PDB file of C-alpha atoms in Angstrom:
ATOM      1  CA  UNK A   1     105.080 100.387  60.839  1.00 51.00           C
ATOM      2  CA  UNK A   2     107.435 102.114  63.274  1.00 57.00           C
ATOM      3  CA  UNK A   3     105.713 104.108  66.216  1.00 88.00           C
ATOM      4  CA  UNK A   4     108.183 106.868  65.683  1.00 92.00           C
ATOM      5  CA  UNK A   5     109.420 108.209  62.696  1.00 93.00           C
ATOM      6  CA  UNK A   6     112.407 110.160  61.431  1.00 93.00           C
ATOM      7  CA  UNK A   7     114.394 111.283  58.632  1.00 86.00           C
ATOM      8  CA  UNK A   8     117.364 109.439  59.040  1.00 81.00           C
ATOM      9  CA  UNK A   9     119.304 112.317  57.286  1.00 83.00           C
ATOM     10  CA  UNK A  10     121.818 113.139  57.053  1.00 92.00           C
ATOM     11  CA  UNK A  11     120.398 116.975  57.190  1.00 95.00           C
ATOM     12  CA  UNK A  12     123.268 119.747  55.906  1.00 96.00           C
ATOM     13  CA  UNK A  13     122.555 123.240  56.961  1.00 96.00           C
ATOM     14  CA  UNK A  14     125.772 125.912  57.026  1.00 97.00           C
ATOM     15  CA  UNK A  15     126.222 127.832  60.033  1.00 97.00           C
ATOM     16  CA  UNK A  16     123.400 130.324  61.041  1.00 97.00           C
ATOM     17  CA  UNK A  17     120.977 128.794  59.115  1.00 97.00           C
ATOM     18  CA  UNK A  18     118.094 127.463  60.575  1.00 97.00           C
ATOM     19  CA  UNK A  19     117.465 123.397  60.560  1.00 96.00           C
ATOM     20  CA  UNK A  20     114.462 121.803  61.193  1.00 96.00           C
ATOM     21  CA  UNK A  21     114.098 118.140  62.268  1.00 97.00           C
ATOM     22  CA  UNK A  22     110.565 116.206  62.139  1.00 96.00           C
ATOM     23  CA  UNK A  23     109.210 113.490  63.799  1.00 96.00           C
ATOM     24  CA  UNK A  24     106.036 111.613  63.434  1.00 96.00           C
ATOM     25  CA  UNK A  25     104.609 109.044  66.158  1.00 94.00           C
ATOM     26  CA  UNK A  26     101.703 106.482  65.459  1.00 92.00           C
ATOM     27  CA  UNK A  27      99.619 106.392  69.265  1.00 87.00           C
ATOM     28  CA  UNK A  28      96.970 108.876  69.478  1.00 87.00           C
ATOM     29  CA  UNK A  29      97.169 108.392  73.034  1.00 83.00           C
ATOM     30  CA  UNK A  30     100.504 109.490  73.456  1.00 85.00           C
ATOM     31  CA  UNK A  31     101.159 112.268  75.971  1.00 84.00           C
ATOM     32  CA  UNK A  32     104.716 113.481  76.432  1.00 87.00           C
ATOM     33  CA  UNK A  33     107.178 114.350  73.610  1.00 91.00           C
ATOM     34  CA  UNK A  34     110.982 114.795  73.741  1.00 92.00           C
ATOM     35  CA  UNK A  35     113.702 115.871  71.689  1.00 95.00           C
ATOM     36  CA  UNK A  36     117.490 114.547  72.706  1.00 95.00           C
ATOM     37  CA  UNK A  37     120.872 115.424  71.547  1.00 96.00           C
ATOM     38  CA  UNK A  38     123.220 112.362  70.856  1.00 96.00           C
ATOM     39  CA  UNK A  39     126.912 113.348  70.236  1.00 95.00           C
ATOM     40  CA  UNK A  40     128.614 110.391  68.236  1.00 89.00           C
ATOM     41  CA  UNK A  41     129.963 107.644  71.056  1.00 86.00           C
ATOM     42  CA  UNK A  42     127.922 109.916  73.776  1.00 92.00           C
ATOM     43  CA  UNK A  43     124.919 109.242  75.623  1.00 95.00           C
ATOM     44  CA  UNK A  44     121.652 111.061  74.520  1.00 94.00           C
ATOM     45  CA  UNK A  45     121.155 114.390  76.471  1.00 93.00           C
ATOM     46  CA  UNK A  46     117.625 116.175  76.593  1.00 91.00           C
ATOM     47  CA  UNK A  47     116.881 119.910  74.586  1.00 92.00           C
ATOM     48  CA  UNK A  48     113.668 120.016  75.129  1.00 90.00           C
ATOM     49  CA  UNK A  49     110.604 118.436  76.045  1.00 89.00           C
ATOM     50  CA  UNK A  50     106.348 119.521  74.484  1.00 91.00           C
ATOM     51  CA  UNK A  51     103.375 117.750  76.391  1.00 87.00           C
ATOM     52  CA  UNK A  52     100.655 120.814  74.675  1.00 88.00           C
ATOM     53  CA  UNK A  53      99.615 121.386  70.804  1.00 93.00           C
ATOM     54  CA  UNK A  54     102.104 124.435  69.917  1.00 94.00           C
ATOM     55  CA  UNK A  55     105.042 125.785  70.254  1.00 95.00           C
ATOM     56  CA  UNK A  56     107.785 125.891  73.024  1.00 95.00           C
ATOM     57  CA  UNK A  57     111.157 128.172  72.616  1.00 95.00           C
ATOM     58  CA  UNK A  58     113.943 127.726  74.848  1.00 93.00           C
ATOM     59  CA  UNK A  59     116.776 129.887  73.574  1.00 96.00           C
ATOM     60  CA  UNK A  60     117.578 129.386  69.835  1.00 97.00           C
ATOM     61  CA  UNK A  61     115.393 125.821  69.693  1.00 97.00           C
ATOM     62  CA  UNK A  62     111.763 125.506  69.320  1.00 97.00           C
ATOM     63  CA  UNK A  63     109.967 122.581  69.340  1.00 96.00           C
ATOM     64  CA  UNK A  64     106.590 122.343  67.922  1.00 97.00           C
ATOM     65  CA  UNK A  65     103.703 119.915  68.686  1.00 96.00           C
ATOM     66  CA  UNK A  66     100.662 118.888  66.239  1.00 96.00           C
ATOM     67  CA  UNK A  67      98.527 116.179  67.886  1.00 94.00           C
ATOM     68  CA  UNK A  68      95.876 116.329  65.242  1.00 94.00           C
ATOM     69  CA  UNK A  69      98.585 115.518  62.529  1.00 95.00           C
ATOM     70  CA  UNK A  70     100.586 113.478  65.515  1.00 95.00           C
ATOM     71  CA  UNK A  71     103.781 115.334  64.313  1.00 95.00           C
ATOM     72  CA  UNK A  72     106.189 117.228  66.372  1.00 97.00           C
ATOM     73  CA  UNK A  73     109.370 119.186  65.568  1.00 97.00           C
ATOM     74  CA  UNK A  74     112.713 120.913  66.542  1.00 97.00           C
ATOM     75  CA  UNK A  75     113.759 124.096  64.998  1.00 97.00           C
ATOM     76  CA  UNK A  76     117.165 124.930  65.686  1.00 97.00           C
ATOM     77  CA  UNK A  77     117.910 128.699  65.125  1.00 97.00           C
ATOM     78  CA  UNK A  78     121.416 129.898  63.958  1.00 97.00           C
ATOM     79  CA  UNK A  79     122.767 126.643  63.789  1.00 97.00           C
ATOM     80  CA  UNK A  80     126.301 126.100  64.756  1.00 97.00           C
ATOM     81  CA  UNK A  81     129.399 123.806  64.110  1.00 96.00           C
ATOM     82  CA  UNK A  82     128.619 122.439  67.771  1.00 96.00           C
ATOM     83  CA  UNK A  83     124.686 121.827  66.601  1.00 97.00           C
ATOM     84  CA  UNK A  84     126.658 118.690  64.424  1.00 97.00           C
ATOM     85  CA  UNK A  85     124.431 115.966  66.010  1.00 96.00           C
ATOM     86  CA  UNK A  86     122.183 113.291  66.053  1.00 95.00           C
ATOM     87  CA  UNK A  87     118.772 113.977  67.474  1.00 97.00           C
ATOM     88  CA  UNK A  88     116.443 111.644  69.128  1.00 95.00           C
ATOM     89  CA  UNK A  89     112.578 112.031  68.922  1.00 95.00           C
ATOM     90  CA  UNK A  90     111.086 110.148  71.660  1.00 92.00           C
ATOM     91  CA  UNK A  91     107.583 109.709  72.950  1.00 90.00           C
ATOM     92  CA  UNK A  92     106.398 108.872  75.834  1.00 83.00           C
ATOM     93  CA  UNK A  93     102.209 107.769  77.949  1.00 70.00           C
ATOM     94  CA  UNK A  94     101.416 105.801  74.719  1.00 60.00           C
ATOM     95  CA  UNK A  95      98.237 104.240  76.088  1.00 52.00           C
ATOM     96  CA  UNK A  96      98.116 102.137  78.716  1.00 49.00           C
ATOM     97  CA  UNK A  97     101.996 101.747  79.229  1.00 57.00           C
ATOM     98  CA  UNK A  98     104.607 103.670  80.669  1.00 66.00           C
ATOM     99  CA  UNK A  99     106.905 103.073  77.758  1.00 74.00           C
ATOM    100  CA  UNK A 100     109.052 105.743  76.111  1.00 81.00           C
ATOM    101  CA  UNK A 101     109.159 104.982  72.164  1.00 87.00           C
ATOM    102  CA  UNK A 102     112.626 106.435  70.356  1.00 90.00           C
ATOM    103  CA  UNK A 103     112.472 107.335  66.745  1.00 92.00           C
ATOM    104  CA  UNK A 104     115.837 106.345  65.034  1.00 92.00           C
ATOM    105  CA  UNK A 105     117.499 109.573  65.010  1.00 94.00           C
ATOM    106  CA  UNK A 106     118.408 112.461  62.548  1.00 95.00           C
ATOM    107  CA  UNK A 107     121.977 113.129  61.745  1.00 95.00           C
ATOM    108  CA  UNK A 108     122.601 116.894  61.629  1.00 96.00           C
ATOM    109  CA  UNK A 109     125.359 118.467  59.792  1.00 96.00           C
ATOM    110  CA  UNK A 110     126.284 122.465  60.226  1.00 97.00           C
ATOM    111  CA  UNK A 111     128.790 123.196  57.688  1.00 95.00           C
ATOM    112  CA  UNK A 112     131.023 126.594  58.911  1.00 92.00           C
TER     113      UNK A 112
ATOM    114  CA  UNK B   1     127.059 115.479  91.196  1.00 81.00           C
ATOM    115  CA  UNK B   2     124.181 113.585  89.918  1.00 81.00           C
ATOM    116  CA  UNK B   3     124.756 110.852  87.980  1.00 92.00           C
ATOM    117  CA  UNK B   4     123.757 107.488  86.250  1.00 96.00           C
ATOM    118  CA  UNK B   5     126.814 105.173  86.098  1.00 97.00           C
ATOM    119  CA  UNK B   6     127.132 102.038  84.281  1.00 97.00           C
ATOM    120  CA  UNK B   7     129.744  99.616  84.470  1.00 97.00           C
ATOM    121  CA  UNK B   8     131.752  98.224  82.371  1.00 97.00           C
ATOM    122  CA  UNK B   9     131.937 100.671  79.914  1.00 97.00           C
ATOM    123  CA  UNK B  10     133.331  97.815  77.415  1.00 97.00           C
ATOM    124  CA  UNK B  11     133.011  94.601  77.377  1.00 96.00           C
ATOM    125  CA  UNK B  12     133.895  91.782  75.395  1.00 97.00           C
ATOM    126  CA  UNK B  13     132.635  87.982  76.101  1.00 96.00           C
ATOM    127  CA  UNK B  14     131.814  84.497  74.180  1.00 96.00           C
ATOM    128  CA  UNK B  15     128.644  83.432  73.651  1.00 96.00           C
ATOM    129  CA  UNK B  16     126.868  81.804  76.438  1.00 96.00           C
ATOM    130  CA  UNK B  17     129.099  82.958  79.409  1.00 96.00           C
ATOM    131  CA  UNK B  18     126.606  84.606  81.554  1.00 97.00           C
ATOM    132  CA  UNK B  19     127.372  88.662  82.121  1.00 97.00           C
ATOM    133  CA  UNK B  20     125.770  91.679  84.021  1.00 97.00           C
ATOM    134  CA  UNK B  21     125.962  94.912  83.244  1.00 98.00           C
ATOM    135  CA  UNK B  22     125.507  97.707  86.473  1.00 98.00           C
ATOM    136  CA  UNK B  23     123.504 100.481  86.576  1.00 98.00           C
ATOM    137  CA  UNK B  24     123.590 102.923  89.506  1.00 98.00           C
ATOM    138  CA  UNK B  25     122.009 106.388  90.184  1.00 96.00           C
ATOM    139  CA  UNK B  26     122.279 108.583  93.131  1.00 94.00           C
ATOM    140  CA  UNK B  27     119.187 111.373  92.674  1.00 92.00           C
ATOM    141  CA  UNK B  28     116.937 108.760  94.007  1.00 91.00           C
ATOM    142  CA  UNK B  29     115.029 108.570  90.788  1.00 90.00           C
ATOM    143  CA  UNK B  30     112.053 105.721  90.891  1.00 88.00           C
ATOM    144  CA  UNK B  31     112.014 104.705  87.028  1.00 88.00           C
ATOM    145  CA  UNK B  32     114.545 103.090  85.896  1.00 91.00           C
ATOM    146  CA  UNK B  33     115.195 101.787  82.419  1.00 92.00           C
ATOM    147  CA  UNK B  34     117.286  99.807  79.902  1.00 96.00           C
ATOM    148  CA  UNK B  35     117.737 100.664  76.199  1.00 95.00           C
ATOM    149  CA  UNK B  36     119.931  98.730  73.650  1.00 96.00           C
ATOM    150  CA  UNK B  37     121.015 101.034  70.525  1.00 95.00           C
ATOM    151  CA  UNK B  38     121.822  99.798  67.211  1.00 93.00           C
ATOM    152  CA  UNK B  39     122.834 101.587  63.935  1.00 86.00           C
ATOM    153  CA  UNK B  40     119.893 102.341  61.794  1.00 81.00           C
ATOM    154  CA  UNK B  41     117.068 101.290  64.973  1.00 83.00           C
ATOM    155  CA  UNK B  42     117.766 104.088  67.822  1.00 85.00           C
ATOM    156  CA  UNK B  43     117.142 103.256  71.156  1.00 91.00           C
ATOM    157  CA  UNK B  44     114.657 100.602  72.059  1.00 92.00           C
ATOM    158  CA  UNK B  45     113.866  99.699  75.503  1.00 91.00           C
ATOM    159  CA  UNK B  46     114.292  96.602  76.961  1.00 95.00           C
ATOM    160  CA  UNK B  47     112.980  96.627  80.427  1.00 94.00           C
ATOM    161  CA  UNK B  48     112.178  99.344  83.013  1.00 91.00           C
ATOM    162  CA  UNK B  49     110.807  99.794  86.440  1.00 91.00           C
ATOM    163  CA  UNK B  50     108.916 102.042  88.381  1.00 86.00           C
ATOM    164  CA  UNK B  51     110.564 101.405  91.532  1.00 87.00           C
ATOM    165  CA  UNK B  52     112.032  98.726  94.118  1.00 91.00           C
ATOM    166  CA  UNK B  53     110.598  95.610  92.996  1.00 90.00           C
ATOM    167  CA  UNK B  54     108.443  96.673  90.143  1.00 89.00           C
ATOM    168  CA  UNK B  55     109.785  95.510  86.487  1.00 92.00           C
ATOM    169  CA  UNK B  56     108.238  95.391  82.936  1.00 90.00           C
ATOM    170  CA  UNK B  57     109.085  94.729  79.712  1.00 91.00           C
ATOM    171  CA  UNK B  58     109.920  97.061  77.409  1.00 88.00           C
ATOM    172  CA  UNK B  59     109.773  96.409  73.483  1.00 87.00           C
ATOM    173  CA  UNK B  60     112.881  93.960  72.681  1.00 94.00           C
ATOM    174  CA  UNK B  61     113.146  91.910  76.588  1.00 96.00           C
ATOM    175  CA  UNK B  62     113.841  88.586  75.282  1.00 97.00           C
ATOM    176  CA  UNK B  63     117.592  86.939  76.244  1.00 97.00           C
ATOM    177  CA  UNK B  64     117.167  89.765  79.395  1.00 98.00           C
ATOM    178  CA  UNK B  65     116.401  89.944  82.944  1.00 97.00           C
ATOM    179  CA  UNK B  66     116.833  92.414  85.174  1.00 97.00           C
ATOM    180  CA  UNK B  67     116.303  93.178  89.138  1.00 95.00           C
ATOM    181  CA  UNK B  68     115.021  95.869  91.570  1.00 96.00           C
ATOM    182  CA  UNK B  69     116.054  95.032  94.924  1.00 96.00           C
ATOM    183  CA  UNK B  70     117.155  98.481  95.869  1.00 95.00           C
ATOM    184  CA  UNK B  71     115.931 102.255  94.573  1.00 94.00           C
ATOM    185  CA  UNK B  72     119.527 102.964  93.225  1.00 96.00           C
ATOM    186  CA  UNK B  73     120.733  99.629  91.747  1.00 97.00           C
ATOM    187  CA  UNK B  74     118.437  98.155  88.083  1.00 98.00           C
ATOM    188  CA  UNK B  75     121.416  95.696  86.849  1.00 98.00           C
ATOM    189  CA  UNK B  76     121.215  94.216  83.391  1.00 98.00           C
ATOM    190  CA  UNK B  77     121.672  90.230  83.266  1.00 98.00           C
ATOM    191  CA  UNK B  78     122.427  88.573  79.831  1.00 97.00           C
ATOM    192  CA  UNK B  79     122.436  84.670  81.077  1.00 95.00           C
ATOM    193  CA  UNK B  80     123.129  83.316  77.808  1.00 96.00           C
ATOM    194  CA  UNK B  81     124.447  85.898  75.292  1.00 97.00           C
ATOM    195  CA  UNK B  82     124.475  85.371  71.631  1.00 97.00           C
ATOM    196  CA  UNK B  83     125.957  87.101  68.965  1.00 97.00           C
ATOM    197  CA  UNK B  84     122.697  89.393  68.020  1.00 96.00           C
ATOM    198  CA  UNK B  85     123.226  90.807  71.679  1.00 97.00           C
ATOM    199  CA  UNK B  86     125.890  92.584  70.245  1.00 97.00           C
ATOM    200  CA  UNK B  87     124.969  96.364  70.928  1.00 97.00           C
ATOM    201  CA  UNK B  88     125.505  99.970  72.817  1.00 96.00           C
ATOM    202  CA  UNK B  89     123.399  99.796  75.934  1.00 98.00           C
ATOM    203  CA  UNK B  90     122.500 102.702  78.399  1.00 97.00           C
ATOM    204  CA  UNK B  91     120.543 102.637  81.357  1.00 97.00           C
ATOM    205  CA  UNK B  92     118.122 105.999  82.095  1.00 93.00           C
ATOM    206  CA  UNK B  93     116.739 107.021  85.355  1.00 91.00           C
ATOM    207  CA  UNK B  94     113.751 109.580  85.995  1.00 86.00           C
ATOM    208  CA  UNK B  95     112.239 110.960  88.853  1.00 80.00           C
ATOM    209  CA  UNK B  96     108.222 110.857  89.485  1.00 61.00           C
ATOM    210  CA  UNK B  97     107.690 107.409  87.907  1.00 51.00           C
ATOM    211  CA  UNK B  98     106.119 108.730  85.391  1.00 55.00           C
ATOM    212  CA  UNK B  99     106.150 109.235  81.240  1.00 52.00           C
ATOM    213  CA  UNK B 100     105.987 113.033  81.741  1.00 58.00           C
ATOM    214  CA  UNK B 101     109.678 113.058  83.066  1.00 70.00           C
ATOM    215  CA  UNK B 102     113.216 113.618  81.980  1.00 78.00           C
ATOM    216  CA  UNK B 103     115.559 110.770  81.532  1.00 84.00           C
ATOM    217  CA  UNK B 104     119.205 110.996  82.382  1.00 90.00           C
ATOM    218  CA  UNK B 105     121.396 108.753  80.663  1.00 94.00           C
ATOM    219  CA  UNK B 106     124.731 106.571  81.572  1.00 96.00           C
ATOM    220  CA  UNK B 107     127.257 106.855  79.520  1.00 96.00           C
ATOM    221  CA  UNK B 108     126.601 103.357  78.011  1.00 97.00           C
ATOM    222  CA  UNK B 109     128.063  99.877  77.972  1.00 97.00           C
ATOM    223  CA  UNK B 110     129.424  98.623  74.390  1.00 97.00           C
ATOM    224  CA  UNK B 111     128.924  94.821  74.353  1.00 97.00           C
ATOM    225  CA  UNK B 112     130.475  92.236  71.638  1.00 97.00           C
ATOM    226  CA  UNK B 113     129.922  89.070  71.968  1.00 97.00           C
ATOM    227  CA  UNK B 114     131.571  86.903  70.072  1.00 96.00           C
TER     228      UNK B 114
END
């Protein structure tokens, strides 16, 4: 079982919509949560990061943390051409290690 | 400007013909770390370190090493690539040491080996 899961995708929204990207992580213990932006042949940049149960808004993207259900998410408000993407979930303080756990990425599409 | 930089930025080699791959940041970050990426997988870590002379393995290590003789410097040593080392690799660097932080990227090395 992998320790972080995405929908590969890819996930079509047109422009303005809203998209929303999931992620689910298997260590209980895990205590930081992080949501990069990959451009294709480009290194992953961070949007955002959640360590509390909630929500977190920074401009038009919101990211959403559920330890109870260990599930967090990105909402991307009026989604642009630019938004076109792949986004990296990525966990980090799984117990007893100072790992950081990627999920596979979601491929993002914002038709104009 | 602050930066990770990674060097090559391509490279092509045989199998078995021993390489390193450079990584170098100047915001005098302690954790430093190498992921390979592959289609389909993400990023998985190979090895990282909390600071001079402190190294772990990450989740894939094997057919790696890797060396922390100065804050700025974590070079990536394949001493026998194969084939299956084929990959994108970046190096990350964070300040603090810690899981809580922000990791800046390189811009990644894209290996073959043939």
């Amino acid at each position: 079982q992998k320790e972080v899961e995405q929908n590969s995708g890819p996930l079509s929204v047109p422009e303005g919509a809203i998209a929303s990207l999931n992620c689910t992580y298997s260590d209980r213990g895990s205590q930081s949560f992080f949501w990069y932006r990959q451009y294709s042949g480009k290194s992953p940049e961070l949007i955002m990061f959640i360590y509390s149960n909630g929500d977190k808004e920074d401009g038009r993207f919101t990211a959403q943390l559920n330890k109870a259900s260990q599930y967090v998410s990105l909402l991307i408000r009026d989604s642009q051409p630019s938004d076109s993407a792949t986004y990296l979930c990525a966990v980090g303080g799984q117990t007893g290690g100072f790992k950081t756990i990627f999920g596979a990425g979601t491929r993002l599409f914002v038709k104009a | 400007e602050a930066q990770v930089t990674q060097n090559p930025r391509y490279l092509i080699t045989v199998t078995g013909k021993k390489l390193t791959v450079t990584c170098s940041q100047n915001m005098n970050h302690e954790y430093m770390s190498w992921y390979r990426q592959d289609p389909g997988l993400g990023l998985r870590q190979i090895y990282y370190s909390m600071n001079v002379e402190v190294t772990d393995k990450g989740d894939v290590p094997e057919g790696y090493k890797v060396s922390r003789k100065e804050k700025r410097n974590f070079p990536l040593i394949l001493e026998s690539p194969s084939p299956n080392q084929t990959s994108l690799y970046f190096c990350a660097s964070s300040s603090a040491g810690t899981y809580t932080d922000t990791q800046y990227f390189g811009p990644g090395t894209r290996l073959t080996v043939l």
